[in-house]
Each structure stands twice: as structure tokens, then as C-alpha cells.
Tab-separated table of C-alpha atoms in Angstrom:
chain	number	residue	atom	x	y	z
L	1	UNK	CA	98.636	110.419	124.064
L	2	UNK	CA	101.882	108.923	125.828
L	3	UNK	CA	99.724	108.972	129.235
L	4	UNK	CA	96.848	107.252	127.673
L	5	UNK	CA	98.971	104.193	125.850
L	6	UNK	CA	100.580	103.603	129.342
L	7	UNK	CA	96.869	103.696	130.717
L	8	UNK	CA	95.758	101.605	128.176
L	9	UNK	CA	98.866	99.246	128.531
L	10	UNK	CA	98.217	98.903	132.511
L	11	UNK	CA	94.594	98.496	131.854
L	12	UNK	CA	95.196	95.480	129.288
L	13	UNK	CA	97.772	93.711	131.968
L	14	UNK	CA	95.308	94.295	134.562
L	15	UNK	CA	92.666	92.305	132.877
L	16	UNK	CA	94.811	89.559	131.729
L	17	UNK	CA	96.508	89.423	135.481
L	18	UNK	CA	92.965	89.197	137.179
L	19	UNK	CA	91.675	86.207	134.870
L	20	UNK	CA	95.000	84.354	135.334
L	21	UNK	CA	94.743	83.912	139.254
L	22	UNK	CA	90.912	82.868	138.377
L	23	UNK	CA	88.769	84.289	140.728
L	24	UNK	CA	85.057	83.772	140.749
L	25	UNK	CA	82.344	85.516	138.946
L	26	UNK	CA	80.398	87.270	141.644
L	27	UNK	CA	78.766	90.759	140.937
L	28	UNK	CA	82.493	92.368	141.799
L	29	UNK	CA	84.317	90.545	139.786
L	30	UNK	CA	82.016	90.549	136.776
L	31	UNK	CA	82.031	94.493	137.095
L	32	UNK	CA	85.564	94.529	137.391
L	33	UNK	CA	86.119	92.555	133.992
L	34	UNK	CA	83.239	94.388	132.370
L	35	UNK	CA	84.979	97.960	132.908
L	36	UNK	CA	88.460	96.315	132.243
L	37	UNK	CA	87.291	94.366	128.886
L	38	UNK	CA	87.976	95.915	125.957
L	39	UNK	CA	90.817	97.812	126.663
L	40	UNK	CA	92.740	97.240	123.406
L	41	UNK	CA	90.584	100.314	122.401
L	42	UNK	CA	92.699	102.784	123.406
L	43	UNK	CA	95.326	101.162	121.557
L	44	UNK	CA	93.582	100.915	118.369
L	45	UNK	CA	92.238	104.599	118.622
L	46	UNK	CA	95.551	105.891	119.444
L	47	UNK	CA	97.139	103.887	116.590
L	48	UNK	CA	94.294	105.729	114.066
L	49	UNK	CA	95.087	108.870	115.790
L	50	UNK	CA	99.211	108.768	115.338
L	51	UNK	CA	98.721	107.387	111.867
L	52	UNK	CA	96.357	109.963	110.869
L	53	UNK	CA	98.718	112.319	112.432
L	54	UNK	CA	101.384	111.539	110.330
L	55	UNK	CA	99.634	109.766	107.390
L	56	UNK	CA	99.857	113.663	105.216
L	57	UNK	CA	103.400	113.217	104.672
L	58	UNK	CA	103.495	109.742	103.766
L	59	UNK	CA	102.979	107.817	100.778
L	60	UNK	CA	101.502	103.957	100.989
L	61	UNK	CA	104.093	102.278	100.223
L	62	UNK	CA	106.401	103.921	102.579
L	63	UNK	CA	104.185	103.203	105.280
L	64	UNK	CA	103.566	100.023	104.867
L	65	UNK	CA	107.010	99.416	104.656
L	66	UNK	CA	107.664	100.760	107.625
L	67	UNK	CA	104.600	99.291	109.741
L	68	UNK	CA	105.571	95.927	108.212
L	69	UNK	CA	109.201	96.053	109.182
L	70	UNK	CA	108.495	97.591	112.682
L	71	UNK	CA	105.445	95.470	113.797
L	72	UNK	CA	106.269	92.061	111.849
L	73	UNK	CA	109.526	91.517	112.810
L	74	UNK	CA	108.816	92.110	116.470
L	75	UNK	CA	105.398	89.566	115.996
L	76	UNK	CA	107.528	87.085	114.988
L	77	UNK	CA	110.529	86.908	117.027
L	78	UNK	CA	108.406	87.157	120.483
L	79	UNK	CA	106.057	84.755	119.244
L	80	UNK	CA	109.161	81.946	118.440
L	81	UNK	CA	109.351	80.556	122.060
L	82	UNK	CA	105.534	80.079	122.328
L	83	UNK	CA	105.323	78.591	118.950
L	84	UNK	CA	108.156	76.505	119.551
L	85	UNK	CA	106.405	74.587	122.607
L	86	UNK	CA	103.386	73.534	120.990
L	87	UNK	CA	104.858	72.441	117.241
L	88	UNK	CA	107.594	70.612	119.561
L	89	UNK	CA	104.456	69.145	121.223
L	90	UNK	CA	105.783	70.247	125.126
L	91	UNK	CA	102.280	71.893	125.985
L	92	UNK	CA	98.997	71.017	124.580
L	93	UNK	CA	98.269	74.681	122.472
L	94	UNK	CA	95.055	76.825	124.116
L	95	UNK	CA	93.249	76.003	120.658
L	96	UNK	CA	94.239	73.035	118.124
L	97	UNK	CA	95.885	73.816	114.878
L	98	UNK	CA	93.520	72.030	112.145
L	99	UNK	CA	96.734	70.074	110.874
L	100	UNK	CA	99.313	69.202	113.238
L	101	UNK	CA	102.090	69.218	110.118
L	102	UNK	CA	104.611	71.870	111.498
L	103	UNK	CA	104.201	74.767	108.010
L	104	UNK	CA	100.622	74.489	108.513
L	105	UNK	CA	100.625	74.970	112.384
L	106	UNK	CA	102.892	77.431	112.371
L	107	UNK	CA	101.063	79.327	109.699
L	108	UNK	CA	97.750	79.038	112.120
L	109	UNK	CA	99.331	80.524	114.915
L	110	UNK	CA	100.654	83.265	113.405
L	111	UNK	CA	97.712	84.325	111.917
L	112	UNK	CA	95.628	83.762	114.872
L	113	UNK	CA	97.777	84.906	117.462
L	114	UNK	CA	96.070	81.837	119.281
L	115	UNK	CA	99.893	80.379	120.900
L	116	UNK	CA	100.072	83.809	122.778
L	117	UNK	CA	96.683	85.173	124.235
L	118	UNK	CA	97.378	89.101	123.803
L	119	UNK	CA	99.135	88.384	120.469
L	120	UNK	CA	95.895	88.095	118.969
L	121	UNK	CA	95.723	91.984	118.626
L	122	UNK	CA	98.428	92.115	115.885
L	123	UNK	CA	96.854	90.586	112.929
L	124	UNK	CA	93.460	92.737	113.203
L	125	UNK	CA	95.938	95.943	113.713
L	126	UNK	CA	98.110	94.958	110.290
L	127	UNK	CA	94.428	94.562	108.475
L	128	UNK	CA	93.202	98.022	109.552
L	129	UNK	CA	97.213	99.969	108.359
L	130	UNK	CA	96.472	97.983	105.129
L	131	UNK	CA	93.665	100.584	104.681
L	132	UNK	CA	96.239	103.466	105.232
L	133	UNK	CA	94.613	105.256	101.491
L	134	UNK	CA	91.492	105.099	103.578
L	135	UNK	CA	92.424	106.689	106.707
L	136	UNK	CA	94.342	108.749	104.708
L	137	UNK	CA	91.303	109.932	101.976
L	138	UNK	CA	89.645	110.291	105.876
L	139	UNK	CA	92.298	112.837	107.333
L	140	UNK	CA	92.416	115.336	104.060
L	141	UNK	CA	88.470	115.222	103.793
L	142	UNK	CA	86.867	115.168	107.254
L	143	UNK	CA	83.379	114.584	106.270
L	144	UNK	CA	84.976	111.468	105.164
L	145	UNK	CA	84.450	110.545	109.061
L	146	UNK	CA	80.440	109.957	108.307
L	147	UNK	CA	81.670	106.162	107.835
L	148	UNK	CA	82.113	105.852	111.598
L	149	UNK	CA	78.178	105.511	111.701
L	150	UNK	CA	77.829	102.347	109.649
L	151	UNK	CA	80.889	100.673	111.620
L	152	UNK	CA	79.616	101.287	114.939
L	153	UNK	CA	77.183	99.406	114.085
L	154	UNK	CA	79.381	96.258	113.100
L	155	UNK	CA	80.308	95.014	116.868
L	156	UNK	CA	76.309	94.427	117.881
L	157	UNK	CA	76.383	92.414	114.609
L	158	UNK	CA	79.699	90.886	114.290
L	159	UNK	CA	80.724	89.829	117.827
L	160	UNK	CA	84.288	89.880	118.787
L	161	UNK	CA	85.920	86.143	118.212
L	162	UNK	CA	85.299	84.211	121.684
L	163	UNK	CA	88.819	82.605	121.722
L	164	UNK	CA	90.030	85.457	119.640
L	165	UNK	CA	91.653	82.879	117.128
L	166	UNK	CA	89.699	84.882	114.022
L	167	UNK	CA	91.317	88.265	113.155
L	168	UNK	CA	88.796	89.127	110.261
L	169	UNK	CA	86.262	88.933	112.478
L	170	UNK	CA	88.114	90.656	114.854
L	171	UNK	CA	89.242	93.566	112.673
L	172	UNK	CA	85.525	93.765	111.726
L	173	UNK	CA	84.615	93.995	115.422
L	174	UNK	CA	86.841	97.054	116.440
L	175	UNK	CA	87.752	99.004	112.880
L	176	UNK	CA	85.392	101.597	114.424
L	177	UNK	CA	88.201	101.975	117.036
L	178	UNK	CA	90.478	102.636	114.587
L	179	UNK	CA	88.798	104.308	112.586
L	180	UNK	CA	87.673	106.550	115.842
L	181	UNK	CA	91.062	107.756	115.902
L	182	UNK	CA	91.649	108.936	112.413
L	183	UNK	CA	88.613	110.920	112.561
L	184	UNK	CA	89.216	112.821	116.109
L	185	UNK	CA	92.276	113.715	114.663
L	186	UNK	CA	90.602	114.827	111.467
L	187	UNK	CA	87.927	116.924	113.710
L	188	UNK	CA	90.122	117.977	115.805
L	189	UNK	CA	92.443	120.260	113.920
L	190	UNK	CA	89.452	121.143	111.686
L	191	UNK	CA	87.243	121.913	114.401
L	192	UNK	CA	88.758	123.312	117.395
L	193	UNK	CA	86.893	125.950	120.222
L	194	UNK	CA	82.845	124.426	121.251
L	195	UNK	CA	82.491	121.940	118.956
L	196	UNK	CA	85.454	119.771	120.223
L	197	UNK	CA	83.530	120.748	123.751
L	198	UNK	CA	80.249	119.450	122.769
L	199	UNK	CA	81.724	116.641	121.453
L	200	UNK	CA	83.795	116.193	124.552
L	201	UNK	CA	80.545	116.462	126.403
L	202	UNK	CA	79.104	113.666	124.480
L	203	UNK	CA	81.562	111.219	125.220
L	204	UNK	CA	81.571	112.432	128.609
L	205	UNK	CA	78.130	111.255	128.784
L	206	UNK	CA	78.301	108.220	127.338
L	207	UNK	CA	81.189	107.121	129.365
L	208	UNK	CA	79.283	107.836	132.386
L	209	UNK	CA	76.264	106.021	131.726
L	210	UNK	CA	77.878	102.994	130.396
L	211	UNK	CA	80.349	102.880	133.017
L	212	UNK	CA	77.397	103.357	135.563
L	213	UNK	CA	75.909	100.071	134.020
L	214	UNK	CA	78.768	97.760	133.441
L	215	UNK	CA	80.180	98.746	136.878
L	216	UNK	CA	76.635	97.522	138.279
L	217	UNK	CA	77.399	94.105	138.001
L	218	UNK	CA	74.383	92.693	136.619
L	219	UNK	CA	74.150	91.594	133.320
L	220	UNK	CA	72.835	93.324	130.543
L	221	UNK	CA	72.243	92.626	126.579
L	222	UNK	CA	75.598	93.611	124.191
L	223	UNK	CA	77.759	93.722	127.102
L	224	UNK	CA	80.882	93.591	124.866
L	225	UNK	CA	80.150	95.917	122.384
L	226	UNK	CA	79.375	98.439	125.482
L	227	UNK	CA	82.342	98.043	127.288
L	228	UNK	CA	83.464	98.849	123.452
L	229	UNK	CA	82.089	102.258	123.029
L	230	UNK	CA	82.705	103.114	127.220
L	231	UNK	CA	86.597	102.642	126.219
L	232	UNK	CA	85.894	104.569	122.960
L	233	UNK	CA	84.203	107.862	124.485
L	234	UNK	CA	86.838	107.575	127.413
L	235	UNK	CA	90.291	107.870	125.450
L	236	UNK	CA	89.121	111.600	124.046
L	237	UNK	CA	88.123	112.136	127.504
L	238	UNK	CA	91.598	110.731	128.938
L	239	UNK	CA	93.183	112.607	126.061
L	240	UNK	CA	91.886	115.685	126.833
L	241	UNK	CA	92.578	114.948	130.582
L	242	UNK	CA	96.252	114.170	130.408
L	243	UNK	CA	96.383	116.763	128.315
L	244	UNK	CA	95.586	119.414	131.218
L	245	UNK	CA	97.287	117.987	133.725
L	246	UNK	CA	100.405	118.165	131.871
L	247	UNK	CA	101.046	122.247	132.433
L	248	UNK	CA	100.897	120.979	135.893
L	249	UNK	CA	102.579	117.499	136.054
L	250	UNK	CA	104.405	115.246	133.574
L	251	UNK	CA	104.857	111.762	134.423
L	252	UNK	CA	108.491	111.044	133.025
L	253	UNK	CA	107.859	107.018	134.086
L	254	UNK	CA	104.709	106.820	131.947
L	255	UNK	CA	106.102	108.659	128.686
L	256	UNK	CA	109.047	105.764	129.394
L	257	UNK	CA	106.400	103.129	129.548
L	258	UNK	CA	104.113	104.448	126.709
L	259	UNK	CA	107.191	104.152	124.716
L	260	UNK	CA	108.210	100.669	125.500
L	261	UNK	CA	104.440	100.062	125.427
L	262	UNK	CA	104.418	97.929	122.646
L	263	UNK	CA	107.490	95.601	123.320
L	264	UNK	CA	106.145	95.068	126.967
L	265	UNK	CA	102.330	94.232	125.401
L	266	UNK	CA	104.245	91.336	123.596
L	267	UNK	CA	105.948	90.240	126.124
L	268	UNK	CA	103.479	90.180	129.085
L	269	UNK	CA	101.496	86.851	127.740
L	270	UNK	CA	104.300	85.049	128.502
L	271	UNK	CA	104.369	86.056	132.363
L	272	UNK	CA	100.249	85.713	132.721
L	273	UNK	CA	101.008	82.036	131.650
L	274	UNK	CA	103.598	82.190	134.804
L	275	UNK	CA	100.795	83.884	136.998
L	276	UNK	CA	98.067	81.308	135.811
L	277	UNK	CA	100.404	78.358	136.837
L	278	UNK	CA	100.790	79.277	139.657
L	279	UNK	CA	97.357	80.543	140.300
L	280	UNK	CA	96.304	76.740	139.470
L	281	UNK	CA	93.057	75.725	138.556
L	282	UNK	CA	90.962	76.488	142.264
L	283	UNK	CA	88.760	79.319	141.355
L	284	UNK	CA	88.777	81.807	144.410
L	285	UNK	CA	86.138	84.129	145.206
L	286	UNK	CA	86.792	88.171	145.163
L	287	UNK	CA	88.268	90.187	148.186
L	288	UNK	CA	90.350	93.239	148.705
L	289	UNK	CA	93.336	91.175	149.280
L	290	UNK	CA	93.029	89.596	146.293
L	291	UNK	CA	92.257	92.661	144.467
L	292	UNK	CA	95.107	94.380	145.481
L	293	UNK	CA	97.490	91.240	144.748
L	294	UNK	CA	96.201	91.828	140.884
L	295	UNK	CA	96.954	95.291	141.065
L	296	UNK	CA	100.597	94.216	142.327
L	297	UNK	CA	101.119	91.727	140.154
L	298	UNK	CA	100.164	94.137	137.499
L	299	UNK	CA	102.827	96.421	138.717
L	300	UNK	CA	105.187	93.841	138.987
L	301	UNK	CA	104.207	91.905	135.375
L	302	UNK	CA	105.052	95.860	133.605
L	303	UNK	CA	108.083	96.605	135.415
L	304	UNK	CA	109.787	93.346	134.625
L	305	UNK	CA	109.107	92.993	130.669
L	306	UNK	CA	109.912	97.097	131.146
L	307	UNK	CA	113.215	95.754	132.543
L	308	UNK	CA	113.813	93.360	129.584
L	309	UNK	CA	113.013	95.566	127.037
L	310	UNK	CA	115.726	98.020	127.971
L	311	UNK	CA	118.337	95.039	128.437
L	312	UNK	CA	117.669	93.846	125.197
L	313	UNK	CA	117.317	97.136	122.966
L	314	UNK	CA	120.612	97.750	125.345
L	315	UNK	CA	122.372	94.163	123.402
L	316	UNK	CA	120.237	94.344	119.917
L	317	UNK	CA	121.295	98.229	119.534
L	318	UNK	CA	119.881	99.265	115.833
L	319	UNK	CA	118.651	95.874	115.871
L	320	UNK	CA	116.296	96.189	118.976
L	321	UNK	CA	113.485	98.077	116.456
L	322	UNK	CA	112.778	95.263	114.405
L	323	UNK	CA	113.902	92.400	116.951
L	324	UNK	CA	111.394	93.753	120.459
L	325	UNK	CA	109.443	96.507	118.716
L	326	UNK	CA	111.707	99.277	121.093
């Protein structure tokens, strides 16, 4: 699971990286977002999955003491700068507040996420742990997991928020995700041996064929909620993947990263605004050059909030937890 947060981590950086230095929508570079979009999938099923994991030995209240102390506190104190700017009035914000008196404002941003683009994620994320007697009902009675029908069906109804400035809709869109997570986890200790194959199998094909479509280029109907379910059927696939290759090889730098995942996801918005400034507003059309300058920047966006993390869990000490998320 380590291996597939840091995938999922690079993944979301990538996406963010490759829209910031605003290249043009030709066939590549609509494939490329298509098979990168969505990638806050793996993140939600992973967060079902650990939750699940550990949701037996847990009551509610613990648990949502915990979650609130370790995810709020981080949510707020990376958010400050951001927030900061646009109540001071030194940027225009992305999306207007609907009152521009400072409680209100600030209110709307933090439960939008809007003065941050990737902060957006948190809000949904605290909705679907406010469940946690759900998931938990789910882990201790596997056929529990029959629910996952009805919410796949919610993203082809409810679409995901275009500006992503409405986390109810947006926890509507991926609870499946989430919910995804709990229930491998369920199946998986209940079920072990063929059926985990054939299910295995499944995703395998449905990753495949989706990722055979969106990586055509051309548009097709439900996009989003395709590039949803291709993430979906690929983290059990990635899972099982990393999972093999670790009796062979152990990537010490992505357990580091997977662990610092979270702290560096809440800091990278800040350095996409840096790479869309510079970037400017010239739209430039897709080449390998440019390509690989995304993929570098990528490296380069990671490895610096990476760096900051460690210097400032390194000053906050038992601080750092509540303060960066690490």
C-alpha cells in the first residue's frame, strides 16, 4: 500500500504540473489528462482500506478524534498563507467568496478548499471518516459490501464539482472510492485463494479496456466517471503488484514518500501556483520536450515539499503531527 500512495501521490502532482505549464489540448495531451484525471482514487481507496484495516479495534469516537486532530490541524495551518492573500485582497481568489466580510470568506474557503486547488480533497475525505460506523458495520459483515453497486452508480449521475468548490457533491461523486477500499479489505481476508484471482482478473480487465479508450484520445460519453473506475480497478491491481515485487525489491525512497505523502499533497498547490506563473498564460502545444519537463518538474515539485516536510517535523518535533500532517 506504501508503493501505491507514493504512485498515487506522483500521479496527482503529475496532473496538476502538466495543466500548470498549459499546454494545448491535442489528442496527446487530452489522453494524457484523461489517464492522469482522477487520481485522488487511490488515495481515497487506500484511506477505506487502512481504516477498515484498523477500524475492529476502534471505537467512533476515538477515531474521530484522532482523524480530526491529525487531518484538521494540518488543513488549517497549510491553508493560512493561501487564505491570507485573498482575505488581505493581494490576489484575486480562483473562485469569489459570496461575501467578501473576512468570517464568512474564510469560512468558504475552508470548506471548499477553493484558495488551494488540491485542498479541495480534504473536506469530501472528513465527510466519508464521519461514516466510520458504516465502514465499520461493512468490515465485520462483508456482504455489507453489496452497497458498492448503488454508489457506482452515483458519479454518471452526480458529476464531480467542475471547480471542485462543492465537497457534498464531491463526496457523493467518489464515496464508491472509499467505500472500494473498505470492502477489498473486507473480501480480502474473508476470501482469499481464486476468488481474490477472479476478482483480480476483473479489474484487470476493466483497467485495460478503459485505459485502451481514454488513452485513445478521442472523446467519449462519461469520460470522468471512467477515468474513475480505470483508477479504481487499477489500485487492487497495483496492490497486488507491489505486493510481488516486494520479495524481490523494496523501494526504501517510496515507503519515505508514501509516508510524508500527505504533508507533501498539501503542500504541492502552493508550488503549481509557482509553475503556472511562470508557465504564463501562452498555451503551448505537446512535445516530448515538454513532456519530459512535466515529468521533471514533477520530480522536482515532490522532492522539495519532501525536503520541507522533514525540516519542519525536524523544528515542530511532537508538534509536526498536528502542525504538517508528518
Amino acid at each position: 500500500m506504501q508503493e501505491v500512495r507514493a504512485f498515487g501521490l506522483a500521479a496527482i502532482v503529475f496532473i496538476h504540473v502538466f495543466d500548470a505549464m498549459n499546454i494545448l489540448n491535442g489528442p496527446a495531451a487530452h489522453g494524457i489528462r484523461l489517464v492522469s484525471l482522477n487520481s485522488n482514487v487511490y488515495f481515497f481507496f487506500i484511506a477505506g482500506l487502512l481504516m477498515a484495516h484498523t477500524s475492529p479495534y476502534q471505537g467512533t469516537s476515538e477515531f474521530l478524534r484522532r482523524k480530526a486532530r491529525n487531518l484538521v490541524g494540518p488543513y488549517l495551518a497549510i491553508s493560512a498563507p493561501a487564505i491570507a492573500i485573498y482575505v488581505l485582497g493581494l490576489k484575486p481568489p480562483p473562485i469569489a467568496a459570496p461575501s467578501t466580510n473576512p468570517g464568512p470568506e474564510i469560512l468558504f474557503y475552508l470548506w471548499t478548499g477553493s484558495h488551494l486547488g488540491p485542498l479541495w480533497f480534504l473536506p469530501p475525505l472528513l465527510m466519508m471518516f464521519a461514516l466510520f460506523p458504516v465502514w465499520k458495520a461493512m468490515t465485520l459483515h462483508p456482504r455489507l459490501a453489496w452497497i458498492l453497486i448503488p454508489l457506482a452508480l452515483l458519479p454518471f449521475v452526480i458529476e464531480r464539482p467542475e471547480h471542485n468548490d462543492n465537497p457534498v457533491q464531491a463526496f457523493a461523486h467518489f464515496v464508491v472510492c472509499f467505500a472500494a477500499g473498505v470492502a477489498y479489505r473486507a473480501w480480502s481476508v474473508d476470501k482469499p485463494g481464486p476468488a481474490r484471482d477472479y476478482v483480480l482478473m476483473g479489474c484487470a480487465l476493466v483497467f485495460t479496456s478503459t485505459a485502451a479508450m481514454l488513452v485513445s484520445g478521442q472523446e467519449v460519453d462519461w469520460e470522468e466517471p471512467i477515468a474513475l473506475f480505470n483508477k479504481l480497478a487499477a489500485t487492487p491491481l497495483l496492490i497486488q503488484a507491489f505486493s510481488s515485487l516486494a520479495y524481490v525489491y523494496k523501494s526504501v525512497l517510496a515507503h519515505r514518500i508514501a509516508n510524508a505523502s500527505f504533508s507533501i499533497y498539501l503542500l504541492h498547490g502552493y508550488f503549481i501556483a509557482l509553475v503556472k506563473l511562470a508557465a504564463g498564460q501562452n498555451a503551448t502545444a505537446l512535445n516530448p520536450q515538454l513532456l519530459a519537463e512535466a515529468l521533471a518538474l514533477t520530480a522536482i515539485v515532490i522532492a522539495i515539499c519532501y525536503l520541507m516536510t522533514l525540516a519542519a517535523h525536524g523544528v515542530l518535533g511532537r508538534w509536526s503531527k498536528v502542525v504538517i500532517g508528518y
